[in-house]
Coordinates of C-alpha atoms in Angstrom, one line a residue:
Chain A
X1 CA 0.0 0.1 0.0
X2 CA 2.7 2.3 1.1
X3 CA 4.6 1.6 -2.3
X4 CA 1.4 2.3 -4.4
X5 CA 1.0 5.7 -2.8
X6 CA 4.5 6.4 -3.4
X7 CA 4.4 5.5 -7.0
X8 CA 1.2 7.6 -7.4
X9 CA 2.9 10.7 -5.7
X10 CA 5.7 10.5 -8.5
X11 CA 2.8 10.2 -11.0
X12 CA 1.2 13.1 -9.7
X13 CA 4.4 15.2 -9.9
X14 CA 5.5 14.1 -13.4
X15 CA 3.3 16.4 -15.6
X16 CA 4.8 19.5 -13.4
X17 CA 8.4 18.4 -13.9
X18 CA 7.7 17.7 -17.6
X19 CA 6.0 21.4 -17.9
X20 CA 9.0 23.0 -16.2
X21 CA 11.5 21.6 -18.9
X22 CA 8.6 22.3 -21.2
X23 CA 8.3 18.6 -22.8
X24 CA 4.6 17.9 -23.3
X25 CA 5.4 15.1 -25.6
X26 CA 6.2 13.0 -22.6
X27 CA 3.0 14.1 -20.8
X28 CA 1.2 12.9 -23.6
X29 CA 3.0 9.7 -24.2
X30 CA 2.6 8.8 -20.5
X31 CA -1.2 9.4 -20.9
X32 CA -1.1 6.7 -23.3
X33 CA 0.9 4.4 -21.3
X34 CA -1.6 5.0 -18.3
X35 CA -4.7 4.1 -20.6
X36 CA -2.8 0.9 -21.7
X37 CA -2.3 0.3 -18.0
X38 CA -5.8 0.5 -17.3
X39 CA -6.8 -1.7 -20.1
X40 CA -4.2 -4.5 -19.3
X41 CA -5.4 -4.0 -15.6
X42 CA -8.7 -5.1 -16.5
X43 CA -7.5 -7.9 -18.6
X44 CA -5.5 -8.9 -15.5
X45 CA -8.8 -9.1 -13.6
X46 CA -10.0 -11.9 -16.0
X47 CA -6.5 -13.4 -16.5
X48 CA -4.7 -13.3 -13.5
X49 CA -7.4 -13.4 -10.9
X50 CA -10.2 -15.2 -12.6
X51 CA -7.7 -17.5 -14.6
X52 CA -9.5 -17.3 -17.7
X53 CA -7.3 -16.8 -20.6
X54 CA -9.3 -14.4 -22.9
X55 CA -7.5 -13.9 -26.1
X56 CA -10.1 -11.4 -27.3
X57 CA -9.6 -8.4 -24.8
X58 CA -9.1 -5.8 -27.6
X59 CA -12.7 -6.5 -28.8
X60 CA -13.9 -4.7 -25.5
X61 CA -11.1 -1.9 -25.8
X62 CA -12.6 -1.4 -29.4
X63 CA -16.1 -1.6 -28.5
X64 CA -15.6 1.2 -25.8
X65 CA -13.3 3.1 -28.5
X66 CA -15.9 2.9 -31.2
X67 CA -18.9 3.6 -29.1
X68 CA -17.2 6.9 -27.7
X69 CA -15.9 7.8 -30.9
X70 CA -19.6 7.5 -32.8
X71 CA -20.9 9.8 -30.1
X72 CA -18.5 12.5 -30.6
X73 CA -18.7 12.1 -34.6
X74 CA -22.3 12.4 -34.2
X75 CA -22.0 15.7 -32.4
X76 CA -22.5 14.5 -28.6
X77 CA -19.1 15.2 -27.3
X78 CA -19.9 15.2 -23.6
X79 CA -17.7 12.7 -21.8
X80 CA -20.8 12.5 -19.4
X81 CA -22.8 10.4 -22.3
X82 CA -19.9 9.2 -24.4
X83 CA -17.8 7.4 -21.6
X84 CA -20.9 5.7 -20.0
X85 CA -22.0 4.5 -23.6
X86 CA -18.3 3.2 -23.9
X87 CA -18.8 1.4 -20.9
X88 CA -22.1 0.1 -21.5
X89 CA -21.4 -1.2 -25.1
X90 CA -18.2 -2.9 -24.0
X91 CA -20.2 -4.7 -21.1
X92 CA -22.8 -5.7 -23.4
X93 CA -20.4 -7.1 -25.8
X94 CA -18.5 -8.7 -22.9
X95 CA -21.8 -10.1 -21.6
X96 CA -22.7 -11.7 -25.0
X97 CA -19.4 -13.1 -25.7
X98 CA -18.8 -14.2 -22.0
X99 CA -22.3 -16.0 -21.9
X100 CA -21.1 -18.1 -24.8
X101 CA -17.3 -18.7 -24.4
X102 CA -17.4 -19.5 -20.7
X103 CA -19.4 -22.8 -21.6
X104 CA -15.9 -23.9 -22.9
X105 CA -12.8 -24.5 -21.3
X106 CA -9.0 -24.5 -21.6
X107 CA -7.5 -24.0 -25.0
X108 CA -11.1 -23.9 -26.5
X109 CA -12.0 -20.9 -24.5
X110 CA -8.8 -19.3 -25.8
X111 CA -9.7 -19.9 -29.2
X112 CA -13.5 -18.9 -28.9
X113 CA -12.6 -15.5 -27.3
X114 CA -10.3 -15.0 -30.1
X115 CA -12.8 -15.9 -32.6
X116 CA -15.4 -13.5 -31.4
X117 CA -12.6 -10.8 -31.2
X118 CA -12.0 -11.2 -34.8
X119 CA -15.7 -11.2 -35.8
X120 CA -16.1 -7.7 -33.9
X121 CA -12.8 -6.7 -35.9
X122 CA -14.2 -7.4 -39.2
X123 CA -17.6 -5.9 -38.4
X124 CA -15.9 -2.3 -37.3
X125 CA -13.8 -2.8 -40.7
X126 CA -17.0 -3.0 -42.6
X127 CA -18.8 0.0 -40.8
X128 CA -18.5 2.4 -43.8
X129 CA -20.6 5.1 -42.4
X130 CA -17.9 5.3 -39.5
X131 CA -14.7 5.2 -41.6
X132 CA -14.6 1.4 -42.4
X133 CA -11.0 0.1 -42.6
X134 CA -9.6 3.6 -42.9
X135 CA -10.7 4.4 -39.2
X136 CA -12.6 7.4 -38.0
X137 CA -10.8 10.6 -37.2
X138 CA -12.5 13.0 -34.5
X139 CA -12.6 16.7 -34.6
X140 CA -12.0 17.0 -30.8
X141 CA -11.5 15.2 -27.6
X142 CA -14.4 14.6 -25.3
X143 CA -15.7 17.4 -23.2
X144 CA -15.6 16.9 -19.5
X145 CA -17.0 20.3 -18.5
X146 CA -16.2 21.2 -14.8
X147 CA -13.9 23.8 -16.2
X148 CA -11.3 21.2 -17.4
X149 CA -10.4 20.9 -20.8
X150 CA -9.3 17.6 -22.1
X151 CA -7.6 19.3 -25.2
X152 CA -5.0 20.2 -22.6
X153 CA -2.5 17.4 -22.2
X154 CA -1.9 18.0 -18.6
X155 CA -5.5 18.1 -17.7
X156 CA -5.9 15.0 -19.9
X157 CA -3.2 13.3 -18.0
X158 CA -4.6 14.0 -14.4
X159 CA -8.0 12.5 -15.8
X160 CA -6.7 9.2 -16.9
X161 CA -4.3 8.9 -13.9
X162 CA -7.5 9.2 -11.8
X163 CA -9.1 6.5 -13.8
X164 CA -5.9 4.3 -13.2
X165 CA -6.0 4.9 -9.6
X166 CA -9.7 4.0 -9.5
X167 CA -9.2 0.7 -11.5
X168 CA -6.1 -0.2 -9.4
X169 CA -8.3 0.6 -6.2
X170 CA -11.2 -0.9 -7.5
X171 CA -9.3 -4.2 -8.4
X172 CA -7.7 -4.2 -4.9
X173 CA -11.2 -3.7 -3.1
X174 CA -12.9 -6.3 -5.5
X175 CA -10.2 -8.9 -4.6
X176 CA -10.7 -8.3 -1.0
X177 CA -14.5 -8.9 -1.3
X178 CA -16.2 -12.0 -1.0
X179 CA -16.9 -11.8 -4.6
X180 CA -13.0 -11.7 -5.3
X181 CA -12.5 -14.7 -2.9
X182 CA -14.9 -16.8 -4.8
X183 CA -13.2 -15.9 -8.3
X184 CA -9.7 -16.9 -6.9
X185 CA -11.5 -20.0 -5.4
X186 CA -12.8 -20.9 -8.8
X187 CA -9.3 -20.4 -10.4
X188 CA -7.7 -22.4 -8.0
X189 CA -10.0 -25.4 -8.1
X190 CA -13.0 -25.3 -10.2
X191 CA -14.7 -28.7 -9.7
X192 CA -14.3 -28.0 -5.7
X193 CA -15.8 -24.5 -6.0
X194 CA -18.6 -26.1 -7.9
X195 CA -18.9 -29.0 -5.2
X196 CA -19.4 -26.4 -2.4
X197 CA -22.3 -24.8 -4.2
X198 CA -20.8 -21.9 -5.7
X199 CA -22.5 -20.7 -8.9
X200 CA -19.1 -20.7 -10.9
X201 CA -20.5 -19.7 -14.4
X202 CA -22.4 -16.7 -12.9
X203 CA -19.2 -15.5 -11.1
X204 CA -16.9 -16.0 -14.0
X205 CA -19.5 -14.0 -16.3
X206 CA -19.6 -11.3 -13.7
X207 CA -15.9 -11.2 -13.6
X208 CA -15.7 -11.1 -17.3
X209 CA -18.3 -8.3 -17.7
X210 CA -16.6 -6.1 -15.3
X211 CA -13.2 -6.5 -16.9
X212 CA -15.0 -5.6 -20.2
X213 CA -16.5 -2.6 -19.1
X214 CA -13.3 -1.2 -17.6
X215 CA -11.6 -2.2 -20.9
X216 CA -14.2 -0.1 -22.7
X217 CA -13.5 2.9 -20.6
X218 CA -9.8 2.4 -21.5
X219 CA -10.9 2.2 -25.1
X220 CA -13.0 5.5 -24.9
X221 CA -10.2 7.4 -23.4
X222 CA -7.6 6.0 -26.2
X223 CA -10.1 7.4 -28.8
X224 CA -9.8 10.8 -27.0
X225 CA -6.3 10.6 -26.6
X226 CA -5.3 10.1 -30.2
X227 CA -8.4 11.8 -31.6
X228 CA -8.7 8.8 -34.0
X229 CA -9.9 5.2 -33.9
X230 CA -9.3 2.7 -36.5
X231 CA -10.1 -1.2 -36.6
X232 CA -6.6 -2.0 -35.6
X233 CA -7.6 -1.6 -31.9
X234 CA -9.6 -4.5 -32.2
X235 CA -7.0 -6.8 -34.0
X236 CA -5.9 -9.9 -32.3
X237 CA -2.4 -8.7 -32.2
X238 CA -3.8 -6.2 -30.1
X239 CA -5.4 -8.7 -27.7
X240 CA -1.9 -10.5 -28.0
X241 CA -0.2 -7.2 -26.7
X242 CA -2.6 -6.6 -23.9
X243 CA -2.1 -10.2 -22.6
X244 CA 1.9 -9.5 -23.2
X245 CA 1.4 -6.8 -21.0
X246 CA -0.4 -8.5 -18.1
X247 CA 2.2 -11.5 -18.3
X248 CA 5.2 -9.4 -18.6
X249 CA 4.0 -7.2 -15.7
X250 CA 2.8 -10.2 -13.4
X251 CA -0.2 -12.3 -13.7
X252 CA -2.7 -11.8 -10.9
X253 CA -0.5 -9.1 -9.3
X254 CA -2.3 -5.9 -8.4
X255 CA 0.3 -3.7 -10.4
X256 CA 0.9 -6.3 -13.1
X257 CA -1.0 -4.7 -15.8
X258 CA 0.5 -1.3 -15.3
X259 CA 4.1 -2.5 -15.1
X260 CA 3.6 -4.3 -18.1
X261 CA 2.2 -1.4 -19.9
X262 CA 4.9 0.8 -18.8
X263 CA 7.7 -1.4 -19.7
X264 CA 6.5 -2.6 -23.2
X265 CA 5.6 0.8 -24.3
X266 CA 8.8 2.3 -22.6
X267 CA 11.0 -0.2 -24.2
X268 CA 9.3 0.3 -27.8
X269 CA 9.7 3.9 -27.5
X270 CA 13.3 3.9 -25.9
X271 CA 14.8 1.5 -28.5
X272 CA 13.1 3.5 -31.5
X273 CA 14.1 7.0 -30.1
X274 CA 17.0 6.5 -28.5
X275 CA 19.8 4.9 -30.6
X276 CA 22.9 3.8 -28.4
X277 CA 25.9 5.1 -30.1
X278 CA 27.7 1.9 -29.9
X279 CA 25.0 0.0 -31.4
X280 CA 24.2 2.5 -34.0
X281 CA 28.0 2.2 -35.0
X282 CA 27.6 -1.4 -35.8
X283 CA 23.6 -1.4 -37.0
X284 CA 22.9 2.1 -38.3
X285 CA 19.1 1.0 -39.0
X286 CA 18.7 -0.8 -35.8
X287 CA 15.9 1.7 -34.3
X288 CA 13.7 0.7 -37.2
X289 CA 13.9 -2.9 -35.7
X290 CA 12.7 -2.1 -32.1
X291 CA 10.5 -5.1 -32.2
X292 CA 13.5 -7.5 -32.4
X293 CA 14.5 -6.1 -29.0
X294 CA 11.1 -6.2 -27.7
X295 CA 10.8 -9.9 -28.8
X296 CA 14.2 -10.7 -27.1
X297 CA 13.2 -9.0 -23.8
X298 CA 9.9 -10.8 -23.9
X299 CA 11.6 -14.2 -24.5
X300 CA 14.0 -13.6 -21.7
X301 CA 10.9 -12.7 -19.3
X302 CA 9.1 -16.0 -20.0
X303 CA 12.3 -18.0 -19.8
X304 CA 13.8 -16.6 -16.6
X305 CA 11.2 -14.7 -14.9
X306 CA 7.9 -17.0 -14.7
X307 CA 6.2 -14.6 -12.3
X308 CA 6.8 -11.4 -14.5
X309 CA 8.4 -8.3 -13.2
X310 CA 6.2 -7.5 -10.7
X311 CA 7.0 -11.3 -9.2
X312 CA 10.7 -10.1 -9.4
X313 CA 9.9 -7.2 -7.3
X314 CA 8.2 -8.9 -4.7
X315 CA 10.7 -11.8 -4.3
X316 CA 13.3 -9.3 -3.8
X317 CA 11.2 -7.7 -1.1
X318 CA 10.6 -10.8 0.7
X319 CA 14.5 -11.8 0.4
Chain B
X1 CA -25.5 -16.7 -60.6
X2 CA -24.8 -19.8 -62.8
X3 CA -23.6 -23.2 -61.9
X4 CA -20.2 -22.5 -63.7
X5 CA -19.6 -19.7 -61.1
X6 CA -20.5 -21.9 -58.1
X7 CA -18.5 -24.6 -59.3
X8 CA -15.5 -22.3 -59.9
X9 CA -16.0 -20.7 -56.5
X10 CA -16.2 -24.2 -55.0
X11 CA -12.8 -25.1 -56.4
X12 CA -11.4 -21.8 -55.2
X13 CA -12.6 -22.8 -51.7
X14 CA -11.2 -26.3 -52.0
X15 CA -7.8 -24.8 -53.1
X16 CA -7.7 -22.4 -50.1
X17 CA -8.9 -25.3 -47.7
X18 CA -6.2 -27.5 -48.9
X19 CA -3.5 -25.1 -48.3
X20 CA -5.1 -24.3 -45.1
X21 CA -4.8 -27.9 -44.3
X22 CA -1.1 -28.1 -44.9
X23 CA -0.7 -25.3 -42.2
X24 CA -3.2 -27.0 -39.8
X25 CA -1.9 -30.4 -39.8
X26 CA 1.3 -29.3 -38.3
X27 CA -0.3 -27.2 -35.8
X28 CA -2.8 -29.7 -34.9
X29 CA -0.1 -32.2 -34.0
X30 CA 2.0 -29.8 -31.9
X31 CA -1.0 -29.0 -30.1
X32 CA -2.3 -32.4 -29.7
X33 CA 0.7 -33.8 -28.7
X34 CA 2.5 -31.6 -26.6
X35 CA -0.6 -29.5 -25.6
X36 CA 1.5 -26.4 -26.6
X37 CA 0.1 -23.4 -28.3
X38 CA 2.6 -22.3 -31.1
X39 CA 1.6 -18.8 -32.3
X40 CA 5.2 -19.0 -34.3
X41 CA 3.6 -21.6 -36.7
X42 CA 2.7 -18.7 -38.9
X43 CA 6.4 -17.3 -39.0
X44 CA 7.6 -20.7 -40.6
X45 CA 5.0 -20.1 -43.3
X46 CA 6.3 -16.6 -43.9
X47 CA 9.9 -17.8 -43.7
X48 CA 9.0 -20.8 -46.1
X49 CA 7.7 -18.2 -48.6
X50 CA 10.8 -15.8 -48.4
X51 CA 13.1 -18.6 -48.6
X52 CA 11.4 -20.0 -51.7
X53 CA 11.3 -16.7 -53.4
X54 CA 14.9 -16.6 -52.9
X55 CA 15.9 -20.2 -54.1
X56 CA 13.7 -19.8 -56.9
X57 CA 15.5 -16.8 -58.2
X58 CA 18.7 -18.4 -57.5
X59 CA 18.1 -21.8 -59.2
X60 CA 16.0 -20.2 -61.9
X61 CA 13.3 -23.1 -61.5
X62 CA 10.0 -22.7 -59.6
X63 CA 10.0 -26.4 -58.9
X64 CA 13.7 -26.9 -57.7
X65 CA 13.1 -23.8 -55.6
X66 CA 10.2 -25.0 -53.8
X67 CA 11.5 -28.2 -53.2
X68 CA 14.7 -27.0 -51.7
X69 CA 12.8 -24.4 -49.6
X70 CA 10.7 -27.1 -47.9
X71 CA 13.7 -29.1 -46.2
X72 CA 15.6 -25.8 -45.4
X73 CA 12.2 -24.6 -43.6
X74 CA 12.1 -28.1 -41.9
X75 CA 15.6 -27.6 -40.5
X76 CA 14.9 -24.0 -39.5
X77 CA 11.9 -25.4 -37.7
X78 CA 13.9 -28.1 -35.9
X79 CA 16.6 -25.7 -34.6
X80 CA 13.4 -23.6 -33.3
X81 CA 12.1 -26.5 -31.6
X82 CA 15.4 -27.8 -29.9
X83 CA 16.6 -24.1 -29.1
X84 CA 13.5 -22.5 -27.7
X85 CA 10.3 -24.5 -27.8
X86 CA 11.3 -27.4 -26.1
X87 CA 11.7 -25.5 -22.6
X88 CA 8.0 -24.4 -23.0
X89 CA 6.3 -27.8 -23.0
X90 CA 6.2 -28.1 -19.4
X91 CA 5.1 -24.4 -18.8
X92 CA 1.4 -23.3 -18.8
X93 CA -0.6 -22.0 -21.9
X94 CA 0.2 -18.3 -20.7
X95 CA 4.0 -18.7 -20.9
X96 CA 3.6 -20.2 -24.2
X97 CA 1.8 -17.7 -25.8
X98 CA 4.2 -15.0 -24.6
X99 CA 7.2 -16.7 -25.8
X100 CA 5.8 -17.7 -29.1
X101 CA 4.4 -14.1 -29.6
X102 CA 8.0 -12.8 -28.7
X103 CA 9.1 -15.3 -31.6
X104 CA 7.0 -13.8 -33.9
X105 CA 8.3 -10.4 -33.3
X106 CA 11.8 -11.7 -33.5
X107 CA 11.3 -13.7 -36.6
X108 CA 9.3 -10.7 -38.4
X109 CA 12.2 -8.2 -37.6
X110 CA 14.9 -10.8 -38.8
X111 CA 13.0 -11.5 -42.0
X112 CA 12.9 -7.8 -42.5
X113 CA 16.6 -7.5 -41.8
X114 CA 17.3 -10.5 -44.4
X115 CA 15.0 -9.8 -47.1
X116 CA 13.1 -6.3 -46.5
X117 CA 9.7 -6.2 -46.0
X118 CA 8.7 -8.2 -49.2
X119 CA 9.6 -10.4 -51.6
X120 CA 8.6 -11.5 -55.2
X121 CA 7.7 -15.0 -56.2
X122 CA 6.3 -15.2 -59.6
X123 CA 4.0 -17.9 -60.8
X124 CA 5.8 -20.3 -63.3
X125 CA 5.1 -19.2 -67.0
X126 CA 3.8 -22.6 -68.0
X127 CA 1.2 -22.5 -65.4
X128 CA -0.3 -18.9 -65.7
X129 CA -2.9 -19.7 -68.3
X130 CA -6.2 -21.1 -67.7
X131 CA -7.3 -24.8 -68.5
X132 CA -10.8 -25.6 -70.0
X133 CA -12.2 -28.2 -67.4
X134 CA -15.5 -28.2 -68.8
X135 CA -17.2 -26.4 -71.7
X136 CA -17.6 -23.0 -70.4
X137 CA -15.4 -23.4 -67.2
X138 CA -11.9 -22.1 -67.9
X139 CA -10.0 -22.6 -64.5
X140 CA -6.4 -21.2 -63.7
X141 CA -3.9 -24.0 -64.2
X142 CA -1.9 -23.0 -61.3
X143 CA -4.8 -23.2 -58.9
X144 CA -5.4 -26.8 -60.4
X145 CA -1.7 -27.7 -59.4
X146 CA -2.0 -26.3 -55.8
X147 CA -5.4 -28.5 -55.4
X148 CA -3.3 -31.6 -56.9
X149 CA -0.5 -31.0 -54.6
X150 CA -2.6 -30.5 -51.8
X151 CA -4.6 -33.7 -52.4
X152 CA -1.4 -35.7 -52.9
X153 CA 0.3 -34.5 -49.6
X154 CA -3.2 -35.0 -47.9
X155 CA -3.2 -38.7 -49.1
X156 CA 0.5 -39.1 -48.3
X157 CA 0.1 -37.6 -44.6
X158 CA -3.0 -40.1 -44.2
X159 CA -0.9 -43.0 -45.1
X160 CA 2.1 -42.2 -42.9
X161 CA 0.0 -41.1 -40.0
X162 CA -2.3 -44.3 -40.3
X163 CA -0.2 -47.0 -41.8
X164 CA 3.4 -46.6 -40.6
X165 CA 5.3 -47.2 -37.5
X166 CA 6.2 -43.5 -36.8
X167 CA 2.5 -42.5 -37.6
X168 CA 1.1 -44.7 -34.8
X169 CA 3.6 -43.2 -32.3
X170 CA 2.4 -40.0 -33.2
X171 CA -1.2 -41.0 -32.9
X172 CA -0.8 -42.6 -29.7
X173 CA 1.3 -39.4 -28.5
X174 CA -1.7 -37.2 -29.5
X175 CA -4.3 -39.5 -27.7
X176 CA -2.7 -40.1 -24.4
X177 CA 1.0 -38.6 -24.0
X178 CA 1.7 -40.2 -20.6
X179 CA 0.7 -43.6 -21.6
X180 CA 2.8 -43.3 -24.8
X181 CA 5.6 -42.4 -22.8
X182 CA 5.2 -45.4 -20.4
X183 CA 5.0 -47.6 -23.5
X184 CA 8.7 -46.6 -24.5
X185 CA 8.1 -43.9 -27.2
X186 CA 10.6 -41.6 -27.5
X187 CA 8.5 -38.4 -27.4
X188 CA 11.2 -35.9 -27.4
X189 CA 12.7 -37.0 -30.7
X190 CA 9.4 -37.7 -32.1
X191 CA 8.5 -34.2 -31.4
X192 CA 11.3 -32.6 -33.0
X193 CA 10.6 -34.7 -36.1
X194 CA 6.8 -33.9 -36.0
X195 CA 7.8 -30.1 -35.5
X196 CA 10.1 -30.2 -38.6
X197 CA 7.3 -32.0 -40.6
X198 CA 5.0 -29.2 -39.7
X199 CA 7.7 -26.7 -40.7
X200 CA 8.1 -28.4 -43.9
X201 CA 4.1 -28.4 -44.6
X202 CA 4.1 -24.5 -43.7
X203 CA 7.0 -24.0 -46.3
X204 CA 5.1 -25.7 -49.1
X205 CA 1.9 -23.8 -48.4
X206 CA 3.8 -20.6 -48.0
X207 CA 5.5 -21.2 -51.1
X208 CA 2.6 -22.6 -53.2
X209 CA 0.5 -19.4 -52.1
X210 CA 2.9 -17.0 -52.5
X211 CA 2.2 -16.3 -56.3
X212 CA -1.4 -15.7 -55.6
X213 CA -0.9 -13.6 -52.3
X214 CA 1.9 -11.2 -51.6
X215 CA 5.2 -12.5 -49.9
X216 CA 5.6 -9.9 -47.1
X217 CA 6.5 -9.5 -43.3
X218 CA 3.1 -10.3 -41.1
X219 CA 1.6 -12.5 -43.9
X220 CA 1.7 -15.3 -41.1
X221 CA -0.5 -13.7 -38.7
X222 CA -3.7 -13.5 -40.4
X223 CA -3.3 -17.0 -41.8
X224 CA -2.3 -18.5 -38.4
X225 CA -5.6 -17.2 -36.9
X226 CA -7.6 -19.3 -39.7
X227 CA -5.2 -22.3 -39.0
X228 CA -6.2 -22.1 -35.4
X229 CA -9.9 -21.9 -36.5
X230 CA -9.4 -25.0 -38.6
X231 CA -8.1 -27.1 -35.9
X232 CA -10.3 -26.1 -33.1
X233 CA -13.4 -26.9 -35.5
X234 CA -11.7 -30.1 -36.5
X235 CA -10.8 -31.0 -33.0
X236 CA -7.4 -30.5 -31.7
X237 CA -4.8 -33.3 -32.3
X238 CA -6.6 -34.9 -35.3
X239 CA -5.4 -35.0 -38.8
X240 CA -8.7 -36.1 -40.0
X241 CA -10.3 -33.1 -38.3
X242 CA -8.0 -30.7 -39.8
X243 CA -8.5 -31.9 -43.2
X244 CA -12.3 -31.7 -42.7
X245 CA -12.3 -28.3 -41.1
X246 CA -9.9 -26.7 -43.6
X247 CA -11.9 -27.8 -46.5
X248 CA -14.9 -26.6 -44.6
X249 CA -13.4 -23.2 -43.9
X250 CA -11.9 -22.6 -47.3
X251 CA -15.3 -23.4 -49.1
X252 CA -17.5 -21.5 -46.6
X253 CA -15.2 -18.5 -46.5
X254 CA -14.8 -18.5 -50.5
X255 CA -18.4 -19.1 -51.4
X256 CA -19.5 -16.7 -48.6
X257 CA -17.5 -13.9 -49.7
X258 CA -18.5 -14.5 -53.4
X259 CA -22.3 -15.0 -53.0
X260 CA -23.7 -13.6 -49.7
X261 CA -23.3 -10.0 -51.1
X262 CA -25.7 -11.2 -54.1
X263 CA -28.0 -13.5 -51.9
X264 CA -28.2 -10.3 -49.6
X265 CA -29.1 -8.3 -52.9
X266 CA -32.1 -10.3 -53.6
X267 CA -33.8 -9.8 -50.1
X268 CA -32.6 -6.3 -49.2
X269 CA -32.2 -3.0 -50.5
X270 CA -28.8 -2.7 -52.6
X271 CA -27.4 0.1 -49.9
X272 CA -28.1 -2.4 -47.0
X273 CA -26.8 -5.5 -49.1
X274 CA -23.5 -3.8 -50.0
X275 CA -22.8 -3.1 -46.6
X276 CA -23.9 -6.2 -44.8
X277 CA -22.8 -8.8 -47.2
X278 CA -19.2 -8.6 -47.0
X279 CA -19.3 -7.9 -43.4
X280 CA -21.2 -11.2 -42.6
X281 CA -19.1 -12.9 -45.4
X282 CA -15.9 -12.1 -43.3
X283 CA -17.3 -13.3 -40.0
X284 CA -19.0 -16.6 -41.3
X285 CA -16.0 -18.8 -40.5
X286 CA -15.9 -17.3 -37.0
X287 CA -19.6 -18.2 -36.7
X288 CA -19.2 -21.4 -37.8
X289 CA -16.6 -22.2 -35.3
X290 CA -18.3 -20.4 -32.5
X291 CA -21.5 -22.9 -33.4
X292 CA -19.4 -26.0 -33.8
X293 CA -17.8 -25.4 -30.4
X294 CA -21.4 -24.6 -28.8
X295 CA -22.6 -27.9 -30.1
X296 CA -19.6 -30.0 -29.8
X297 CA -17.1 -28.2 -27.4
X298 CA -14.2 -30.6 -28.4
X299 CA -14.5 -30.2 -32.0
X300 CA -15.7 -32.6 -34.7
X301 CA -13.2 -35.1 -34.3
X302 CA -11.8 -35.2 -30.9
X303 CA -8.4 -36.9 -30.8
X304 CA -8.3 -37.6 -27.0
X305 CA -10.3 -40.5 -26.1

């Protein structure tokens, strides 16, 4: 808990420091990282705590992103309408997809969630009225009112930071509750949970819907952040990337999703925008191949840090 | 909508389905025997196509180039299996997904370094024309060759798996790994071989499809998902299931794309039809998979008894 508060104090001070050296690019970049952290945290609820390996989480991010974008494109810019609409759309999608998928188990669950996400991907691809495969540029970010201008990078940063704090606190509270205990019990031993009379399916579905709703909020924020949405937010590689963030950070660890998002996006950025002089001397074009470095780091994490980065940190603390 | 068009599209579907089968056969065995999710299977397909494009240019012969690309890719696959994938069998699905996703990124970038973002693999001149199959039905010769190769490989694979000793071990491994181990099957070597064979089939599919599709980095990712759909429909670990699933997916996808927009045009206004037709057509196979899984949660031909 103390650690979490310390991290948030640093995050609160970050835009002030960046404003002082007049570097707003990093404030915007940090907002993007935080939005991905929210999405990855929501996936961690399903994947890490619930033990359901969903390979279609991008569908919910996408449902939220498109719902919010369509509101703005149709002239309803108020975040008070757009964001709840995004949450409702993705919760509905999660409920429908979850209701069917949760009847299967194991590898089949992985594949059926993937199949539904692909369906959603092709559906938005064919929505010609909203850009189709070219995507939908937005005239502006959502409007929050209250004297807060989301067009301002620093204000936007604090808003997304607020939602990250809310998601993490929510996840923490949910996992302390009876509901959370049941979800973990199901992950640990589904047959036993069923045998002592817990309604396994209902709990799993509820967990799935909550995670979908939060992912939808992340999607709405993402669309506002870039003032643009395109079908690639629903592509399966995007679902894979969210999974990677969770696994990289730490499956079933409170900060897992956030750490993973920070490390993955940070790594991409550092490799492609900060060429190391000695490496650039050998291979001048290497920043264009940033994914090679990202891939090697990911492989190293799987082979040498099975519990992710959060696992490494807590083990060190325990020692 | 004449019967010739229907026949032509069915042949296209069969042709695509047979190539999907080549990919799915390797994937389903890897999945079935070792319970391993290998997302990098599509990367082998891509590598096969790139290697074939280089070898075809080097040898000046399409057949020689493709035939040489197959063992080359098989060796790469076996090296990959021995160096990285082998350590992942005992791990959970999540670790396998992460590691093989990392492999996709690594192989994509290495391919880009070696070849650039795309390569050319032109169709052999002799096969570029059409053949008159029936009066009024002219069909591209090259696509017929693909169908012939696909059928031939399917038959060979079927004989290999059902009639030979190696095939018996593979089936034993797929249906009950622990029991096969206890009966003295050397799963480790067997699996390296299966993986090599899977890579070889990937290379064949990649090289054969290359003249029809573009050879480019990332080509493996989309077809990989189709291959997964195929093996899930067919039942994981079952070669027969992979064949049925692949042909089913190939035909449903091709026929759907060709005729759904027309069919919708009959019932709906043109504006609705032109928007909804292609959309429904592209989700048709995923719909098929969801329905199959809903009715038969273990696929059409479950391998594990």
